[in-house]
PDB file of C-alpha atoms and ligand atoms in Angstrom:
ATOM      1  CA  MET A   1     137.846 139.983  66.167  1.00 46.00           C
ATOM      2  CA  GLY A   2     138.668 136.759  67.838  1.00 50.00           C
ATOM      3  CA  LYS A   3     137.088 138.042  71.019  1.00 57.00           C
ATOM      4  CA  ILE A   4     133.908 139.189  69.259  1.00 56.00           C
ATOM      5  CA  THR A   5     133.606 135.895  67.402  1.00 56.00           C
ATOM      6  CA  ASN A   6     134.099 134.064  70.649  1.00 62.00           C
ATOM      7  CA  ALA A   7     131.574 136.297  72.385  1.00 61.00           C
ATOM      8  CA  LEU A   8     129.031 135.731  69.606  1.00 58.00           C
ATOM      9  CA  LYS A   9     129.682 132.028  69.665  1.00 63.00           C
ATOM     10  CA  LYS A  10     129.239 132.005  73.425  1.00 65.00           C
ATOM     11  CA  ALA A  11     126.020 134.029  73.178  1.00 60.00           C
ATOM     12  CA  ALA A  12     124.703 131.649  70.496  1.00 58.00           C
ATOM     13  CA  GLU A  13     125.630 128.658  72.628  1.00 66.00           C
ATOM     14  CA  GLU A  14     123.948 130.175  75.648  1.00 65.00           C
ATOM     15  CA  ARG A  15     120.854 130.842  73.600  1.00 58.00           C
ATOM     16  CA  MET A  16     120.860 127.318  72.280  1.00 60.00           C
ATOM     17  CA  SER A  17     121.225 125.873  75.729  1.00 64.00           C
ATOM     18  CA  HIS A  18     118.395 128.118  76.915  1.00 58.00           C
ATOM     19  CA  VAL A  19     116.162 126.918  74.055  1.00 61.00           C
ATOM     20  CA  GLU A  20     117.149 123.333  74.800  1.00 68.00           C
ATOM     21  CA  LYS A  21     116.415 123.843  78.473  1.00 60.00           C
ATOM     22  CA  MET A  22     113.010 125.331  77.742  1.00 58.00           C
ATOM     23  CA  ASN A  23     112.203 122.473  75.380  1.00 61.00           C
ATOM     24  CA  ARG A  24     113.207 120.010  78.046  1.00 60.00           C
ATOM     25  CA  VAL A  25     110.983 121.781  80.578  1.00 51.00           C
ATOM     26  CA  LYS A  26     108.091 121.672  78.094  1.00 53.00           C
ATOM     27  CA  GLU A  27     108.675 117.969  77.433  1.00 54.00           C
ATOM     28  CA  ARG A  28     108.826 117.218  81.131  1.00 49.00           C
ATOM     29  CA  ASP A  29     105.721 119.249  81.972  1.00 49.00           C
ATOM     30  CA  LYS A  30     103.851 117.461  79.192  1.00 45.00           C
ATOM     31  CA  LEU A  31     104.938 114.174  80.722  1.00 47.00           C
ATOM     32  CA  ILE A  32     103.880 115.169  84.237  1.00 47.00           C
ATOM     33  CA  ILE A  33     100.447 116.378  83.175  1.00 41.00           C
ATOM     34  CA  LYS A  34      99.914 113.284  81.089  1.00 38.00           C
ATOM     35  CA  MET A  35     100.985 110.954  83.846  1.00 55.00           C
ATOM     36  CA  MET A  36      98.992 112.714  86.552  1.00 61.00           C
ATOM     37  CA  GLY A  37      95.910 112.790  84.387  1.00 63.00           C
ATOM     38  CA  GLU A  38      96.013 109.093  83.624  1.00 73.00           C
ATOM     39  CA  SER A  39      97.572 107.747  86.771  1.00 82.00           C
ATOM     40  CA  LYS A  40      95.826 106.509  89.873  1.00 90.00           C
ATOM     41  CA  VAL A  41      98.967 107.047  91.902  1.00 93.00           C
ATOM     42  CA  ASP A  42      98.440 109.598  94.693  1.00 94.00           C
ATOM     43  CA  PRO A  43      99.969 113.063  94.032  1.00 92.00           C
ATOM     44  CA  ASN A  44     101.831 112.753  97.364  1.00 95.00           C
ATOM     45  CA  ILE A  45     104.203 110.407  95.564  1.00 95.00           C
ATOM     46  CA  VAL A  46     105.982 113.339  93.970  1.00 93.00           C
ATOM     47  CA  THR A  47     109.112 111.386  93.047  1.00 94.00           C
ATOM     48  CA  TYR A  48     106.982 109.267  90.725  1.00 93.00           C
ATOM     49  CA  PHE A  49     105.462 112.187  88.851  1.00 90.00           C
ATOM     50  CA  ASP A  50     108.218 114.740  88.944  1.00 91.00           C
ATOM     51  CA  PRO A  51     111.725 113.554  89.855  1.00 89.00           C
ATOM     52  CA  LYS A  52     113.007 117.118  89.512  1.00 88.00           C
ATOM     53  CA  ALA A  53     110.599 118.798  91.930  1.00 88.00           C
ATOM     54  CA  LEU A  54     111.975 120.409  95.057  1.00 87.00           C
ATOM     55  CA  ILE A  55     110.427 117.734  97.259  1.00 89.00           C
ATOM     56  CA  SER A  56     111.899 114.990  95.058  1.00 93.00           C
ATOM     57  CA  GLU A  57     115.298 116.601  95.568  1.00 93.00           C
ATOM     58  CA  GLN A  58     114.749 116.297  99.325  1.00 94.00           C
ATOM     59  CA  TYR A  59     114.053 112.585  98.969  1.00 96.00           C
ATOM     60  CA  LYS A  60     117.186 112.307  96.811  1.00 96.00           C
ATOM     61  CA  THR A  61     119.166 113.902  99.619  1.00 96.00           C
ATOM     62  CA  LEU A  62     117.754 111.288 101.964  1.00 96.00           C
ATOM     63  CA  ARG A  63     118.748 108.610  99.435  1.00 97.00           C
ATOM     64  CA  THR A  64     122.278 110.035  99.180  1.00 96.00           C
ATOM     65  CA  ASN A  65     122.582 110.088 102.955  1.00 95.00           C
ATOM     66  CA  ILE A  66     121.532 106.450 103.143  1.00 96.00           C
ATOM     67  CA  LEU A  67     123.777 105.362 100.269  1.00 95.00           C
ATOM     68  CA  SER A  68     126.822 107.050 101.774  1.00 94.00           C
ATOM     69  CA  MET A  69     126.456 105.451 105.190  1.00 94.00           C
ATOM     70  CA  ASN A  70     129.013 102.965 106.528  1.00 90.00           C
ATOM     71  CA  LYS A  71     131.695 103.771 103.973  1.00 87.00           C
ATOM     72  CA  GLY A  72     130.003 102.364 100.908  1.00 82.00           C
ATOM     73  CA  LYS A  73     128.212  99.549 102.759  1.00 92.00           C
ATOM     74  CA  PRO A  74     124.841 101.226 103.203  1.00 95.00           C
ATOM     75  CA  PRO A  75     121.943  99.669 105.082  1.00 96.00           C
ATOM     76  CA  ARG A  76     120.072  97.436 102.653  1.00 97.00           C
ATOM     77  CA  THR A  77     117.017  96.608 104.702  1.00 98.00           C
ATOM     78  CA  PHE A  78     115.376  99.146 106.917  1.00 97.00           C
ATOM     79  CA  ILE A  79     112.053  99.985 108.466  1.00 98.00           C
ATOM     80  CA  VAL A  80     110.291 103.315 108.393  1.00 98.00           C
ATOM     81  CA  THR A  81     108.357 104.158 111.526  1.00 98.00           C
ATOM     82  CA  SER A  82     107.223 107.074 113.673  1.00 98.00           C
ATOM     83  CA  SER A  83     106.001 107.681 117.197  1.00 97.00           C
ATOM     84  CA  ILE A  84     102.337 108.181 116.412  1.00 97.00           C
ATOM     85  CA  TYR A  85      99.890 107.819 113.495  1.00 96.00           C
ATOM     86  CA  SER A  86      99.785 109.985 110.392  1.00 96.00           C
ATOM     87  CA  GLU A  87     103.264 111.512 110.596  1.00 97.00           C
ATOM     88  CA  GLY A  88     104.076 110.619 106.978  1.00 97.00           C
ATOM     89  CA  LYS A  89     105.572 107.102 107.178  1.00 98.00           C
ATOM     90  CA  THR A  90     103.858 105.679 104.129  1.00 98.00           C
ATOM     91  CA  VAL A  91     104.410 108.742 101.954  1.00 98.00           C
ATOM     92  CA  THR A  92     108.087 108.799 103.016  1.00 98.00           C
ATOM     93  CA  SER A  93     108.517 105.050 102.365  1.00 98.00           C
ATOM     94  CA  LEU A  94     106.968 105.328  98.916  1.00 98.00           C
ATOM     95  CA  ASN A  95     108.973 108.374  97.854  1.00 97.00           C
ATOM     96  CA  LEU A  96     112.170 106.892  99.221  1.00 98.00           C
ATOM     97  CA  ALA A  97     111.537 103.603  97.403  1.00 98.00           C
ATOM     98  CA  VAL A  98     110.923 105.399  94.085  1.00 97.00           C
ATOM     99  CA  SER A  99     113.953 107.593  94.633  1.00 97.00           C
ATOM    100  CA  LEU A 100     116.205 104.612  95.413  1.00 97.00           C
ATOM    101  CA  ALA A 101     114.920 102.767  92.360  1.00 97.00           C
ATOM    102  CA  GLN A 102     115.883 105.799  90.243  1.00 95.00           C
ATOM    103  CA  ALA A 103     119.471 105.796  91.570  1.00 95.00           C
ATOM    104  CA  VAL A 104     122.463 105.031  89.328  1.00 92.00           C
ATOM    105  CA  ASN A 105     122.443 101.408  88.136  1.00 92.00           C
ATOM    106  CA  ASN A 106     118.738 101.158  88.993  1.00 94.00           C
ATOM    107  CA  PRO A 107     119.036  98.962  92.074  1.00 97.00           C
ATOM    108  CA  LYS A 108     116.328  96.412  92.737  1.00 98.00           C
ATOM    109  CA  VAL A 109     114.046  97.813  95.420  1.00 98.00           C
ATOM    110  CA  LEU A 110     111.215  96.173  97.334  1.00 98.00           C
ATOM    111  CA  LEU A 111     108.750  98.130  99.459  1.00 98.00           C
ATOM    112  CA  ILE A 112     106.760  96.064 101.951  1.00 98.00           C
ATOM    113  CA  ASP A 113     103.676  97.407 103.703  1.00 98.00           C
ATOM    114  CA  ALA A 114     104.023  95.820 107.131  1.00 98.00           C
ATOM    115  CA  ASP A 115     101.240  97.910 108.619  1.00 98.00           C
ATOM    116  CA  MET A 116      98.933  94.907 108.501  1.00 97.00           C
ATOM    117  CA  ARG A 117      96.355  96.682 110.643  1.00 95.00           C
ATOM    118  CA  LYS A 118      95.871  99.883 108.640  1.00 96.00           C
ATOM    119  CA  GLY A 119      98.131  99.514 105.591  1.00 96.00           C
ATOM    120  CA  LYS A 120      97.552 102.205 102.987  1.00 97.00           C
ATOM    121  CA  MET A 121     100.408 101.657 100.565  1.00 98.00           C
ATOM    122  CA  ALA A 122      98.242 100.043  97.870  1.00 97.00           C
ATOM    123  CA  LYS A 123      95.728 102.864  98.222  1.00 97.00           C
ATOM    124  CA  TYR A 124      98.462 105.468  97.659  1.00 97.00           C
ATOM    125  CA  LEU A 125      99.498 103.534  94.557  1.00 96.00           C
ATOM    126  CA  GLY A 126      95.926 103.382  93.305  1.00 94.00           C
ATOM    127  CA  VAL A 127      95.811  99.596  93.135  1.00 94.00           C
ATOM    128  CA  THR A 128      93.681  96.984  94.810  1.00 93.00           C
ATOM    129  CA  ALA A 129      96.014  94.360  96.151  1.00 92.00           C
ATOM    130  CA  GLU A 130      93.900  91.909  98.082  1.00 92.00           C
ATOM    131  CA  GLN A 131      96.781  89.675  99.004  1.00 96.00           C
ATOM    132  CA  GLY A 132     100.072  90.693 100.518  1.00 97.00           C
ATOM    133  CA  LEU A 133     102.342  90.235 103.523  1.00 98.00           C
ATOM    134  CA  SER A 134      99.532  88.927 105.700  1.00 98.00           C
ATOM    135  CA  GLU A 135      98.873  86.019 103.296  1.00 98.00           C
ATOM    136  CA  VAL A 136     102.580  85.378 102.703  1.00 98.00           C
ATOM    137  CA  LEU A 137     103.215  85.065 106.448  1.00 98.00           C
ATOM    138  CA  GLN A 138     100.160  82.814 106.875  1.00 97.00           C
ATOM    139  CA  GLU A 139     101.501  80.775 103.959  1.00 96.00           C
ATOM    140  CA  THR A 140      98.306  81.086 101.949  1.00 97.00           C
ATOM    141  CA  ALA A 141     100.113  82.974  99.165  1.00 97.00           C
ATOM    142  CA  ARG A 142     103.619  82.994  97.711  1.00 96.00           C
ATOM    143  CA  ALA A 143     105.518  86.295  97.658  1.00 95.00           C
ATOM    144  CA  GLU A 144     106.411  85.897  93.968  1.00 93.00           C
ATOM    145  CA  ASP A 145     102.701  85.659  93.124  1.00 95.00           C
ATOM    146  CA  VAL A 146     101.587  88.724  95.080  1.00 96.00           C
ATOM    147  CA  LEU A 147     104.461  91.164  94.479  1.00 96.00           C
ATOM    148  CA  PHE A 148     103.472  93.831  91.988  1.00 96.00           C
ATOM    149  CA  HIS A 149     105.069  96.570  89.897  1.00 94.00           C
ATOM    150  CA  LEU A 150     104.032  99.965  88.558  1.00 91.00           C
ATOM    151  CA  ASP A 151     104.126 100.600  84.812  1.00 84.00           C
ATOM    152  CA  ASP A 152     107.305  99.097  83.421  1.00 77.00           C
ATOM    153  CA  TRP A 153     109.445  99.737  86.476  1.00 87.00           C
ATOM    154  CA  GLU A 154     110.698  96.223  86.846  1.00 92.00           C
ATOM    155  CA  ASN A 155     113.331  97.174  89.439  1.00 97.00           C
ATOM    156  CA  LEU A 156     110.739  98.485  91.904  1.00 97.00           C
ATOM    157  CA  ALA A 157     108.433  95.924  93.501  1.00 97.00           C
ATOM    158  CA  PHE A 158     105.704  96.302  96.089  1.00 97.00           C
ATOM    159  CA  LEU A 159     104.120  93.956  98.588  1.00 98.00           C
ATOM    160  CA  SER A 160     100.889  95.245 100.067  1.00 97.00           C
ATOM    161  CA  ALA A 161      99.702  94.538 103.610  1.00 98.00           C
ATOM    162  CA  GLY A 162      96.941  92.129 102.528  1.00 97.00           C
ATOM    163  CA  GLN A 163      93.917  91.372 104.687  1.00 97.00           C
ATOM    164  CA  VAL A 164      94.029  92.335 108.375  1.00 97.00           C
ATOM    165  CA  PRO A 165      95.099  89.157 110.220  1.00 97.00           C
ATOM    166  CA  GLU A 166      93.982  88.265 113.731  1.00 96.00           C
ATOM    167  CA  ASN A 167      97.481  88.304 115.140  1.00 95.00           C
ATOM    168  CA  PRO A 168      99.782  90.737 113.274  1.00 96.00           C
ATOM    169  CA  ALA A 169     102.439  90.956 116.004  1.00 96.00           C
ATOM    170  CA  GLU A 170     102.699  87.168 116.320  1.00 96.00           C
ATOM    171  CA  LEU A 171     102.958  86.761 112.556  1.00 97.00           C
ATOM    172  CA  LEU A 172     105.775  89.320 112.398  1.00 97.00           C
ATOM    173  CA  ALA A 173     107.563  87.678 115.318  1.00 97.00           C
ATOM    174  CA  GLY A 174     107.437  84.203 113.774  1.00 96.00           C
ATOM    175  CA  ASP A 175     110.344  82.344 112.174  1.00 96.00           C
ATOM    176  CA  TYR A 176     108.667  82.546 108.792  1.00 96.00           C
ATOM    177  CA  MET A 177     109.046  86.343 108.765  1.00 97.00           C
ATOM    178  CA  LYS A 178     112.782  85.968 109.440  1.00 97.00           C
ATOM    179  CA  MET A 179     113.127  83.489 106.603  1.00 97.00           C
ATOM    180  CA  PHE A 180     111.032  85.586 104.256  1.00 97.00           C
ATOM    181  CA  LEU A 181     113.076  88.729 104.927  1.00 97.00           C
ATOM    182  CA  SER A 182     116.399  87.017 104.392  1.00 96.00           C
ATOM    183  CA  LYS A 183     115.077  85.609 101.101  1.00 97.00           C
ATOM    184  CA  MET A 184     113.998  89.108 100.003  1.00 98.00           C
ATOM    185  CA  ARG A 185     117.385  90.473 101.048  1.00 97.00           C
ATOM    186  CA  GLU A 186     119.007  88.058  98.622  1.00 97.00           C
ATOM    187  CA  LYS A 187     116.668  88.981  95.765  1.00 97.00           C
ATOM    188  CA  PHE A 188     116.689  92.767  96.195  1.00 98.00           C
ATOM    189  CA  ASP A 189     119.365  95.399  96.724  1.00 98.00           C
ATOM    190  CA  PHE A 190     117.122  97.342  99.093  1.00 98.00           C
ATOM    191  CA  VAL A 191     114.134  96.278 101.163  1.00 98.00           C
ATOM    192  CA  ILE A 192     112.132  99.081 102.773  1.00 98.00           C
ATOM    193  CA  ILE A 193     109.471  98.168 105.317  1.00 98.00           C
ATOM    194  CA  ASP A 194     106.656 100.542 106.202  1.00 98.00           C
ATOM    195  CA  THR A 195     105.347  99.877 109.721  1.00 98.00           C
ATOM    196  CA  PRO A 196     102.721 101.120 112.201  1.00 97.00           C
ATOM    197  CA  PRO A 197     103.703 103.735 114.809  1.00 97.00           C
ATOM    198  CA  ILE A 198     105.900 102.320 117.571  1.00 97.00           C
ATOM    199  CA  ILE A 199     104.037 103.906 120.493  1.00 95.00           C
ATOM    200  CA  SER A 200     100.709 102.403 119.432  1.00 94.00           C
ATOM    201  CA  VAL A 201     101.846  98.872 118.631  1.00 95.00           C
ATOM    202  CA  THR A 202     104.986  96.835 119.005  1.00 95.00           C
ATOM    203  CA  ASP A 203     105.300  95.734 115.337  1.00 96.00           C
ATOM    204  CA  ALA A 204     108.181  98.097 114.397  1.00 96.00           C
ATOM    205  CA  GLY A 205     110.119  96.861 117.427  1.00 96.00           C
ATOM    206  CA  ILE A 206     109.635  93.268 116.272  1.00 97.00           C
ATOM    207  CA  ILE A 207     110.825  93.779 112.693  1.00 97.00           C
ATOM    208  CA  GLY A 208     113.471  96.392 113.531  1.00 97.00           C
ATOM    209  CA  PRO A 209     116.088  93.945 114.857  1.00 96.00           C
ATOM    210  CA  LEU A 210     115.718  91.842 111.686  1.00 97.00           C
ATOM    211  CA  THR A 211     116.872  94.816 109.601  1.00 97.00           C
ATOM    212  CA  ASP A 212     119.864  97.145 109.381  1.00 97.00           C
ATOM    213  CA  GLY A 213     117.994  99.917 111.163  1.00 96.00           C
ATOM    214  CA  VAL A 214     115.082 102.273 111.369  1.00 97.00           C
ATOM    215  CA  ILE A 215     114.261 105.619 109.829  1.00 98.00           C
ATOM    216  CA  MET A 216     112.171 107.711 112.221  1.00 97.00           C
ATOM    217  CA  VAL A 217     109.629 110.033 110.687  1.00 98.00           C
ATOM    218  CA  ILE A 218     108.736 113.041 112.803  1.00 97.00           C
ATOM    219  CA  GLN A 219     105.986 115.456 111.929  1.00 96.00           C
ATOM    220  CA  ALA A 220     107.259 118.949 112.655  1.00 93.00           C
ATOM    221  CA  GLY A 221     104.974 121.143 114.724  1.00 92.00           C
ATOM    222  CA  ARG A 222     102.920 118.237 116.031  1.00 93.00           C
ATOM    223  CA  THR A 223     104.829 115.408 117.673  1.00 93.00           C
ATOM    224  CA  GLN A 224     106.100 116.428 121.088  1.00 94.00           C
ATOM    225  CA  ARG A 225     109.686 115.926 122.200  1.00 95.00           C
ATOM    226  CA  GLY A 226     108.725 113.596 125.089  1.00 96.00           C
ATOM    227  CA  ILE A 227     106.787 111.337 122.716  1.00 96.00           C
ATOM    228  CA  ILE A 228     109.765 111.091 120.354  1.00 96.00           C
ATOM    229  CA  HIS A 229     112.077 110.232 123.273  1.00 96.00           C
ATOM    230  CA  ARG A 230     109.662 107.513 124.378  1.00 97.00           C
ATOM    231  CA  ALA A 231     109.494 106.112 120.830  1.00 97.00           C
ATOM    232  CA  GLU A 232     113.283 105.991 120.520  1.00 96.00           C
ATOM    233  CA  GLU A 233     113.528 104.390 123.949  1.00 96.00           C
ATOM    234  CA  LEU A 234     111.129 101.659 122.827  1.00 97.00           C
ATOM    235  CA  LEU A 235     113.181 101.043 119.682  1.00 96.00           C
ATOM    236  CA  TYR A 236     116.396 100.975 121.704  1.00 95.00           C
ATOM    237  CA  GLN A 237     114.893  98.423 124.091  1.00 96.00           C
ATOM    238  CA  CYS A 238     114.091  96.230 121.098  1.00 95.00           C
ATOM    239  CA  GLN A 239     117.704  96.524 119.917  1.00 95.00           C
ATOM    240  CA  THR A 240     116.747  98.492 116.850  1.00 95.00           C
ATOM    241  CA  LYS A 241     119.241 101.039 115.599  1.00 93.00           C
ATOM    242  CA  VAL A 242     117.913 104.422 114.499  1.00 95.00           C
ATOM    243  CA  ILE A 243     119.845 105.240 111.310  1.00 95.00           C
ATOM    244  CA  GLY A 244     118.171 108.532 110.492  1.00 95.00           C
ATOM    245  CA  HIS A 245     115.333 110.969 111.015  1.00 96.00           C
ATOM    246  CA  VAL A 246     112.980 112.522 108.491  1.00 96.00           C
ATOM    247  CA  LEU A 247     111.115 115.693 109.391  1.00 95.00           C
ATOM    248  CA  THR A 248     107.825 116.108 107.579  1.00 95.00           C
ATOM    249  CA  ASN A 249     105.488 119.043 107.286  1.00 90.00           C
ATOM    250  CA  ILE A 250     108.251 121.625 106.874  1.00 84.00           C
ATOM    251  CA  GLU A 251     107.222 124.761 105.012  1.00 76.00           C
ATOM    252  CA  TYR A 252     109.465 126.482 102.496  1.00 66.00           C
ATOM    253  CA  HIS A 253     109.135 130.197 102.192  1.00 66.00           C
ATOM    254  CA  LEU A 254     111.082 130.563  98.963  1.00 57.00           C
ATOM    255  CA  PRO A 255     109.316 129.861  95.683  1.00 61.00           C
ATOM    256  CA  GLU A 256     110.263 126.611  94.000  1.00 57.00           C
ATOM    257  CA  TYR A 257     111.845 128.250  90.934  1.00 59.00           C
ATOM    258  CA  ILE A 258     114.700 129.457  93.131  1.00 55.00           C
ATOM    259  CA  TYR A 259     115.583 125.875  94.036  1.00 55.00           C
ATOM    260  CA  ARG A 260     114.718 124.364  90.737  1.00 59.00           C
ATOM    261  CA  TYR A 261     117.798 123.911  88.599  1.00 55.00           C
ATOM    262  CA  LEU A 262     116.453 122.119  85.544  1.00 50.00           C
TER     263      LEU A 262
HETATM  264  N1  ADP B 301     106.811 115.415 103.900  1.00 83.63           N
HETATM  265  C1  ADP B 301     105.554 115.730 104.149  1.00 83.63           C
HETATM  266  N2  ADP B 301     105.195 117.023 104.346  1.00 83.63           N
HETATM  267  C2  ADP B 301     103.914 117.351 104.602  1.00 83.63           C
HETATM  268  N3  ADP B 301     102.905 116.463 104.684  1.00 83.63           N
HETATM  269  C3  ADP B 301     103.205 115.161 104.511  1.00 83.63           C
HETATM  270  C4  ADP B 301     104.535 114.722 104.239  1.00 83.63           C
HETATM  271  N4  ADP B 301     104.527 113.378 104.120  1.00 83.63           N
HETATM  272  C5  ADP B 301     103.241 113.014 104.302  1.00 83.63           C
HETATM  273  N5  ADP B 301     102.459 114.053 104.538  1.00 83.63           N
HETATM  274  C6  ADP B 301     101.000 114.058 104.785  1.00 83.63           C
HETATM  275  O1  ADP B 301     100.729 113.395 106.018  1.00 83.63           O
HETATM  276  C7  ADP B 301      99.536 112.639 105.927  1.00 83.63           C
HETATM  277  C8  ADP B 301      99.779 111.246 106.465  1.00 83.63           C
HETATM  278  O2  ADP B 301     100.722 110.584 105.667  1.00 83.63           O
HETATM  279  P1  ADP B 301     100.959 109.013 105.756  1.00 83.63           P
HETATM  280  O3  ADP B 301     102.241 108.736 105.036  1.00 83.63           O
HETATM  281  O4  ADP B 301      99.774 108.273 105.283  1.00 83.63           O
HETATM  282  O5  ADP B 301     101.132 108.843 107.324  1.00 83.63           O
HETATM  283  P2  ADP B 301     101.437 107.543 108.194  1.00 83.63           P
HETATM  284  O6  ADP B 301     101.831 106.451 107.262  1.00 83.63           O
HETATM  285  O7  ADP B 301     102.533 107.953 109.125  1.00 83.63           O
HETATM  286  O8  ADP B 301     100.163 107.250 108.941  1.00 83.63           O
HETATM  287  C9  ADP B 301      99.108 112.639 104.454  1.00 83.63           C
HETATM  288  O9  ADP B 301      97.988 113.465 104.339  1.00 83.63           O
HETATM  289  C10 ADP B 301     100.278 113.233 103.713  1.00 83.63           C
HETATM  290  O10 ADP B 301      99.853 114.065 102.669  1.00 83.63           O
HETATM  291 MG1   MG B 302     100.967 104.535 106.990  1.00 83.63          MG
END
């Protein structure tokens, strides 16, 4: 009797948890559809729309790897770069920033678009941010006036690239950039800097040494080994430490429901 009662109770509990789970899924899907429909944020920023998606889990793994580095003293400022254009730097920076901002205790995160030549961060976020890093470094705008947020996510701030300046590399190499970064380091728990590709321009090599390290994005199936070696050599020469690699463009052959837990 006891066993049957227990078994029934267990079955009822299981059923309840199944119903609860389904309701949660319905709630979440409603939320995603609503947000996607109304939002101007690019669907590539999966962590923003659907923190439980398989790809979001991958960014969470990246976050965990970063947070567990150096025995609890993780890198707090880092650049994201790649060897060549269009490997996924900006999409990686954005998803990593959102993912870090969603971590326990909601750390304060700042994402800077330091690709002052072809910065696309604001475009991915669906905003027009006329002023950004370029103006801050030329001292025609103050960071606190041009930083912006999405929705009510106060712990996640963005600084767009701003207008293309005449001399991006010189601006990044100037003392003002050093001062600005150390000020941001005091204000935020994490500062992520999206940069242009290191083989094309030197910018990542200039900012790299001012940070705790670089995350190298590599597009699988496209970027050749020799090019990656050359890129890492350039970073090494600039005394920039590579703290991790992110492979993009990987295909999964198992359907998402197998991975999906909730
Ligand atoms: N993890 C990924 N897997 C597959 N495609 C990706 C991934 N990350 C980005 N992409 C795609 O790569 C293209 C370039 O991304 P972007 O972040 O703008 O590149 P970059 O900043 O390196 O120039 C975009 O079309 C984007 O959808
Ligand atoms: Mg980019």
